[in-house]
XYZ file of C-alpha atoms in Angstrom:
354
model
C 8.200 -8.439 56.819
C 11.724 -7.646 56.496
C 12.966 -4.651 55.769
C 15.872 -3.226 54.381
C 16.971 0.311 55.819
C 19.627 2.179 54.299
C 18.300 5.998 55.623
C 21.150 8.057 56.459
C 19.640 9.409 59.316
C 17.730 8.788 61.289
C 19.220 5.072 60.620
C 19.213 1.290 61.559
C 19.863 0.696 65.036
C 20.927 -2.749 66.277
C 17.512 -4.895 66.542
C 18.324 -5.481 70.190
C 19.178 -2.028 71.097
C 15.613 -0.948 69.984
C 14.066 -4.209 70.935
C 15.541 -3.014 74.539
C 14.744 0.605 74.010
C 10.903 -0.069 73.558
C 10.910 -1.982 76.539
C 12.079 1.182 78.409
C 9.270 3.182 77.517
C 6.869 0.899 78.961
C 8.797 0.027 81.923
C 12.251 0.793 82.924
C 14.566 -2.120 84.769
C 11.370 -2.800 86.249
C 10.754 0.654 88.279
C 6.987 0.746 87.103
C 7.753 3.995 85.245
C 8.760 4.483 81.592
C 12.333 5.345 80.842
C 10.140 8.903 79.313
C 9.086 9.901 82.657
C 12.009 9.049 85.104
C 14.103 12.607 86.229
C 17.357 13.565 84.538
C 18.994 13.607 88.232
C 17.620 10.309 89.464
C 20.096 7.910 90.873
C 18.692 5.693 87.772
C 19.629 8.014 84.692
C 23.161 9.365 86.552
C 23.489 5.088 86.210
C 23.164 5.891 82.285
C 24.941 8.729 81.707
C 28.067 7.354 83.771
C 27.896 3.918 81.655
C 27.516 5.511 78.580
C 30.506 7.757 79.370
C 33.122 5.051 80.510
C 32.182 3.171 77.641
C 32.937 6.048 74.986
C 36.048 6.136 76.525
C 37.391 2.343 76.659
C 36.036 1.990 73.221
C 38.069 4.995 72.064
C 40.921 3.888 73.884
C 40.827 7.753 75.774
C 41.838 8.495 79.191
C 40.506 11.211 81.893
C 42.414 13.969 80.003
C 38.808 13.994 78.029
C 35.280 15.057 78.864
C 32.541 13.064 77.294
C 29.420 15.186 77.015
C 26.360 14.330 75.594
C 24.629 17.413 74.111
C 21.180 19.222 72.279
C 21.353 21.147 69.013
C 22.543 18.448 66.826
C 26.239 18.626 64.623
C 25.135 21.992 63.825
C 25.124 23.882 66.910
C 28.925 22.426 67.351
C 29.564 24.798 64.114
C 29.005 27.621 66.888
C 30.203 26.121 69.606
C 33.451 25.296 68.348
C 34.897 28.701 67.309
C 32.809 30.113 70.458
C 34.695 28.027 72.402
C 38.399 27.812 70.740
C 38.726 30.394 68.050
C 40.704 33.466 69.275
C 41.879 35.050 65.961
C 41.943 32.700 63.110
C 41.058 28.877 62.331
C 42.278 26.611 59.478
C 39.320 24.376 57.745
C 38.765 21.758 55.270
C 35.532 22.435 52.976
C 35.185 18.437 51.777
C 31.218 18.883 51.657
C 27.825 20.315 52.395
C 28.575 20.509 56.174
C 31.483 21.064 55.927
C 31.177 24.177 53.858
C 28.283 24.791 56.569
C 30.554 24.915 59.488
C 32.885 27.383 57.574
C 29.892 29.977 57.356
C 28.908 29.302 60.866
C 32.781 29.423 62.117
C 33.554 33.084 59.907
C 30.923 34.741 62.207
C 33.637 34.118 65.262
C 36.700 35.179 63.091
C 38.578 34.444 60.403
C 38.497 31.127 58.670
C 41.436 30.044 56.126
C 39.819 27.293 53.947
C 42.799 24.965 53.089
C 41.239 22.809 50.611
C 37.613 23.121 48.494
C 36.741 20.596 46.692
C 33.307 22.498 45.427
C 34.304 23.604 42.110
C 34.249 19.296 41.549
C 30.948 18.664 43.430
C 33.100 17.343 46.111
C 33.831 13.813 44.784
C 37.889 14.230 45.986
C 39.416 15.200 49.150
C 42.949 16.135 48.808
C 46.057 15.104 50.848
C 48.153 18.223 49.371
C 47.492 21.061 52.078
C 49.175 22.843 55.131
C 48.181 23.661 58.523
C 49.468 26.882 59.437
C 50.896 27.254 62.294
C 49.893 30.416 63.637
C 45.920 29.381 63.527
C 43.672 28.446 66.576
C 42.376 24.671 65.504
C 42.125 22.772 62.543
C 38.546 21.446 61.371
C 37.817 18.404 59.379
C 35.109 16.504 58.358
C 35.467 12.615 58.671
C 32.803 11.656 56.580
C 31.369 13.482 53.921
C 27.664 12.273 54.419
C 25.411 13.516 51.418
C 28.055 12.976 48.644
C 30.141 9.908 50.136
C 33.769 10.750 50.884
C 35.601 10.083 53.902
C 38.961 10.649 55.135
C 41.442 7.598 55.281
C 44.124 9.696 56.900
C 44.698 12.340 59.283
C 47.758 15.141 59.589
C 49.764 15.496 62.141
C 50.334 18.318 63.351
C 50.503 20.519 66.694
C 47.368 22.478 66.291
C 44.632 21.103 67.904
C 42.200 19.045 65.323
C 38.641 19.082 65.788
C 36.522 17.132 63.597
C 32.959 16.452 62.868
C 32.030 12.945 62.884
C 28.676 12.846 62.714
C 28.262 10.164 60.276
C 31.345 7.577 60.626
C 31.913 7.524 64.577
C 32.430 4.123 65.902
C 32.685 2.946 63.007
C 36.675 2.153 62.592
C 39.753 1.635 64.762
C 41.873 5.735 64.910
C 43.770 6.876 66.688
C 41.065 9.259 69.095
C 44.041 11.080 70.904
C 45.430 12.774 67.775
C 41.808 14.763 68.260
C 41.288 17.541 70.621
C 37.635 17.356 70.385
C 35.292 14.982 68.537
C 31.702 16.059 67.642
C 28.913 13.669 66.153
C 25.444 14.428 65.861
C 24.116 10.320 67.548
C 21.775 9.416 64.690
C 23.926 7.823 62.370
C 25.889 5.512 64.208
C 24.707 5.750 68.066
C 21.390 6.602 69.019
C 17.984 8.142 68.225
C 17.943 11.662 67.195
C 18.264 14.401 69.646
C 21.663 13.825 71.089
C 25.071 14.925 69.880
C 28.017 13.772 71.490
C 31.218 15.696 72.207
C 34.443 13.822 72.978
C 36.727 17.208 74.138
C 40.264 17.297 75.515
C 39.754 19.579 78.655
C 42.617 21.381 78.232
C 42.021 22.961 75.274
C 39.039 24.913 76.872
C 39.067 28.443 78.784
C 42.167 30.328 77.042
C 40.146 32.677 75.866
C 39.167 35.698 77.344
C 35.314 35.126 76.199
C 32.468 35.897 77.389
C 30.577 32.513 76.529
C 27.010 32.463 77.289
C 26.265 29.226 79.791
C 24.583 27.001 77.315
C 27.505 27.186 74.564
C 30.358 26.884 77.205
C 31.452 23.475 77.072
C 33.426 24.097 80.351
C 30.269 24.453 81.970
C 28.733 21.599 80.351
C 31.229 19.346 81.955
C 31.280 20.795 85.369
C 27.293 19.831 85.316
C 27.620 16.360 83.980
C 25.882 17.316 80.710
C 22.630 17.932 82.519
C 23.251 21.735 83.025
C 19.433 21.427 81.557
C 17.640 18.203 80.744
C 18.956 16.366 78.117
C 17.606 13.863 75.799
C 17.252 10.757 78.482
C 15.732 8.237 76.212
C 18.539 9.205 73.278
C 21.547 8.897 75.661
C 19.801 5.794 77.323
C 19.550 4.159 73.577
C 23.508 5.285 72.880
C 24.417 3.668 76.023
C 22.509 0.105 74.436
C 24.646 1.038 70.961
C 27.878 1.490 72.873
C 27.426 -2.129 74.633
C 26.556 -3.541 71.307
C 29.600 -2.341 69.728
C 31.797 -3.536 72.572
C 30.024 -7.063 72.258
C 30.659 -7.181 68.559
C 33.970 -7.202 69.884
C 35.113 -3.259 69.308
C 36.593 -0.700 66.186
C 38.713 -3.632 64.982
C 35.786 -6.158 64.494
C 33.252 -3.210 62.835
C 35.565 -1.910 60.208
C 36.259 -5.308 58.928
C 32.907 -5.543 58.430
C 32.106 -2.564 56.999
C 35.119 -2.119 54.645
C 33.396 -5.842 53.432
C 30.192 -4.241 52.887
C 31.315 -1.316 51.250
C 33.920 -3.512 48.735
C 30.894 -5.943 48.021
C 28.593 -2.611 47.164
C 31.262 -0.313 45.166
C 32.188 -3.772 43.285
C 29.045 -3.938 42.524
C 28.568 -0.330 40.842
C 31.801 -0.213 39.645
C 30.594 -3.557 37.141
C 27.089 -3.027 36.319
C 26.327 -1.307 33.225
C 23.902 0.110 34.645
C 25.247 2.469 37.734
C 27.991 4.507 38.561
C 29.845 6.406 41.373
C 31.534 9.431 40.766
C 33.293 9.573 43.894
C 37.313 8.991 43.408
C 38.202 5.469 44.617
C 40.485 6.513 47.222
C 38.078 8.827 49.132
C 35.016 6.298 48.730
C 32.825 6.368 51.951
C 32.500 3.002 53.907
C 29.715 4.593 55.100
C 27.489 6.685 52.741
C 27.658 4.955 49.153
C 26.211 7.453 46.452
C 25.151 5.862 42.855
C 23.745 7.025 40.110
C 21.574 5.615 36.922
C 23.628 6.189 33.985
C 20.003 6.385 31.999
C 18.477 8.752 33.899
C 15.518 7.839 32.180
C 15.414 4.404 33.744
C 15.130 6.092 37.565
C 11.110 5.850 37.494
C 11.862 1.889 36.885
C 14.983 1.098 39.316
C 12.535 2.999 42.216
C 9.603 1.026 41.464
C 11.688 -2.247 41.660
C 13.209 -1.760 44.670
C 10.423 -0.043 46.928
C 8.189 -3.305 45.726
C 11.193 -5.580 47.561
C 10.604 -3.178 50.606
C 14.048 -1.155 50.504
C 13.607 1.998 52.411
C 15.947 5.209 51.933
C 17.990 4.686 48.914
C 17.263 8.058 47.539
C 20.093 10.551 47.041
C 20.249 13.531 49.292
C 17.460 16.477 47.716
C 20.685 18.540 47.001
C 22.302 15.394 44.977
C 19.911 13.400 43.449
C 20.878 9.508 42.419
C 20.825 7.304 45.165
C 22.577 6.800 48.694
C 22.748 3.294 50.326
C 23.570 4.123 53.855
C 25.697 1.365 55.314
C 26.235 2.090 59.261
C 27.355 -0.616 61.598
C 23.735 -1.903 62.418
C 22.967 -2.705 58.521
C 23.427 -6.272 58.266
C 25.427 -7.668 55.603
C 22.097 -9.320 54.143
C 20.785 -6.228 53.292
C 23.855 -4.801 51.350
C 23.664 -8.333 49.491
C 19.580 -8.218 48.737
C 20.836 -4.438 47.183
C 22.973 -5.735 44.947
C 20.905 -8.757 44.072
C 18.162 -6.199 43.538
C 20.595 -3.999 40.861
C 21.999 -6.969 38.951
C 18.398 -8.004 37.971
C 17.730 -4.189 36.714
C 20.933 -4.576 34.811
C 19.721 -8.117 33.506
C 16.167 -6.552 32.229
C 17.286 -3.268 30.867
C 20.735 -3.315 30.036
């Protein structure tokens, strides 16, 4: 039975990357143990960890003047962490979305936080271009992908400050420049891996100016002098980020899986953007390749449209509980078949009830 997965995470991995992963569990490169039970300091996982790493790096195009660390706690510790780690006085941040506007709350606890753009007051459908980044601030935070509504970025600033962003739900999934960011967080199950596992792409010197004192676990300084396994981390997640990160280079890099995905997303928004039916309320030029969010123009015809495409066994096309409408996920794994079956699904709704 095929299905069609567009959850936003936890998400669609690769088929061989799971296919691989399952095989783990039962027996690991042929050790006799499962990949659950081998030790985090085992010749065997150090293999992992070290793979995984030097692959982040050559597919980011980063040298050794960044630490790759692969973390607990999810994108939401990092709202912590960050200011923990970099804010002395003051921080500049974007609020372009629900967590966004989370790390804000997190990061005023450490601080003060100078919000250079909202877009709440308009549900968050536009990002704007038109703000500054003063200079006398600690970092700059952004949001790459806006996850629950469906924005993303297209474009970054430049600027001297050091720019962390969160990109938990677009990483790896288009060709940037990576060393115009002095640290890159991303929770792994969008785009990567299983849930569990966050990884942190930092540029080490950023870290220890301040004259904190940062308790072990949130100190990424410490995290890197222990090779990420200052306690035991998530084996089985990094192991199955390590498969995602091969995958991705054998699909032949950044270059190869935004062309793809930009088709997808066209094909999909297309799609809305005709149908008499649908609509997206997101402005055009801040549309998610990523996270597409429709909605029923009729919202009495919802009960129908979910009943028609649950019966062609689509999974996770409902809009985020905050949201409502629907949310067709698109990450790298999601073959193009899918996205094509979703539309072929909508233009018969439009057919019947239009």
């Amino acid at each position: 039975m095929k299905v069609h997965n567009f959850n936003a995470g936890p998400s669609v991995l690769p088929k061989e990357v799971v296919k691989k992963s399952a095989q783990s569990v039962i027996n690991f490169n042929d050790t006799g143990l499962s990949l659950l039970e081998i030790s985090h300091r085992s010749i065997d996982f150090l293999e992992i960890i070290e793979k995984a790493t030097c692959l982040v790096k050559r597919i980011m195009n980063l040298n050794d003047d960044y630490a790759i660390l692969f973390l607990q706690g999810g994108a939401t510790l990092q709202f912590s962490m960050v200011p923990y780690n970099l804010m002395n006085q003051k921080a500049a941040y974007l609020d372009t979305g629900f967590w966004a506007h989370n790390a804000i709350n997190e990061a005023k606890k450490f601080g003060q936080v100078k919000i250079l753009f909202s877009g709440k007051n308009k549900n968050y459908t536009y990002i704007s271009k038109n703000y500054h980044i003063p200079c006398n601030v600690d970092y700059f935070h952004c949001t790459s992908n806006n996850t629950i509504v469906g924005t993303q970025m297209k474009i970054f600033p430049k600027t001297s400050i050091p720019i962390v962003c969160d990109m938990s739900s677009d990483i790896f999934s288009r060709k940037l420049d990576f060393c115009q960011f002095s640290l890159i967080y991303a929770s792994a199950q969008k785009n990567v891996s299983s849930a569990g596992m966050t990884i942190v792409i930092v540029k080490k010197d950023i870290l220890g100016k301040l004259k904190k004192n940062i308790p072990s676990y949130m100190d990424y300084k410490i995290h890197i002098q222990n090779n990420s396994i200052l306690n035991t981390p998530n084996v089985f997640s990094i192991y199955t980020s390590m498969l995602t990160l091969e995958w991705i280079e054998n699909q032949g890099g950044l270059t190869i899986l935004e062309k793809k995905n930009q088709y997808k997303a066209k094909l999909l928004y297309d799609e809305i953007d005709k149908n008499h039916l649908f609509e997206n309320k997101i402005h055009k030029e801040n549309r998610s390749n990523m996270n597409v969010s429709f909605f029923l123009k009729k919202k009495n015809l919802e009960e129908k449209f979910n009943k028609m495409w649950k019966k062609e066994n689509i999974v996770g096309l409902d809009g985020h509980r905050y949201l409502g409408g629907y949310r067709a996920s698109i990450y790298n794994a999601l073959p193009l078949e899918s996205v094509q079956f979703l539309i072929e699904i909508m233009r018969e709704f439009e057919k019947k009830f239009s």
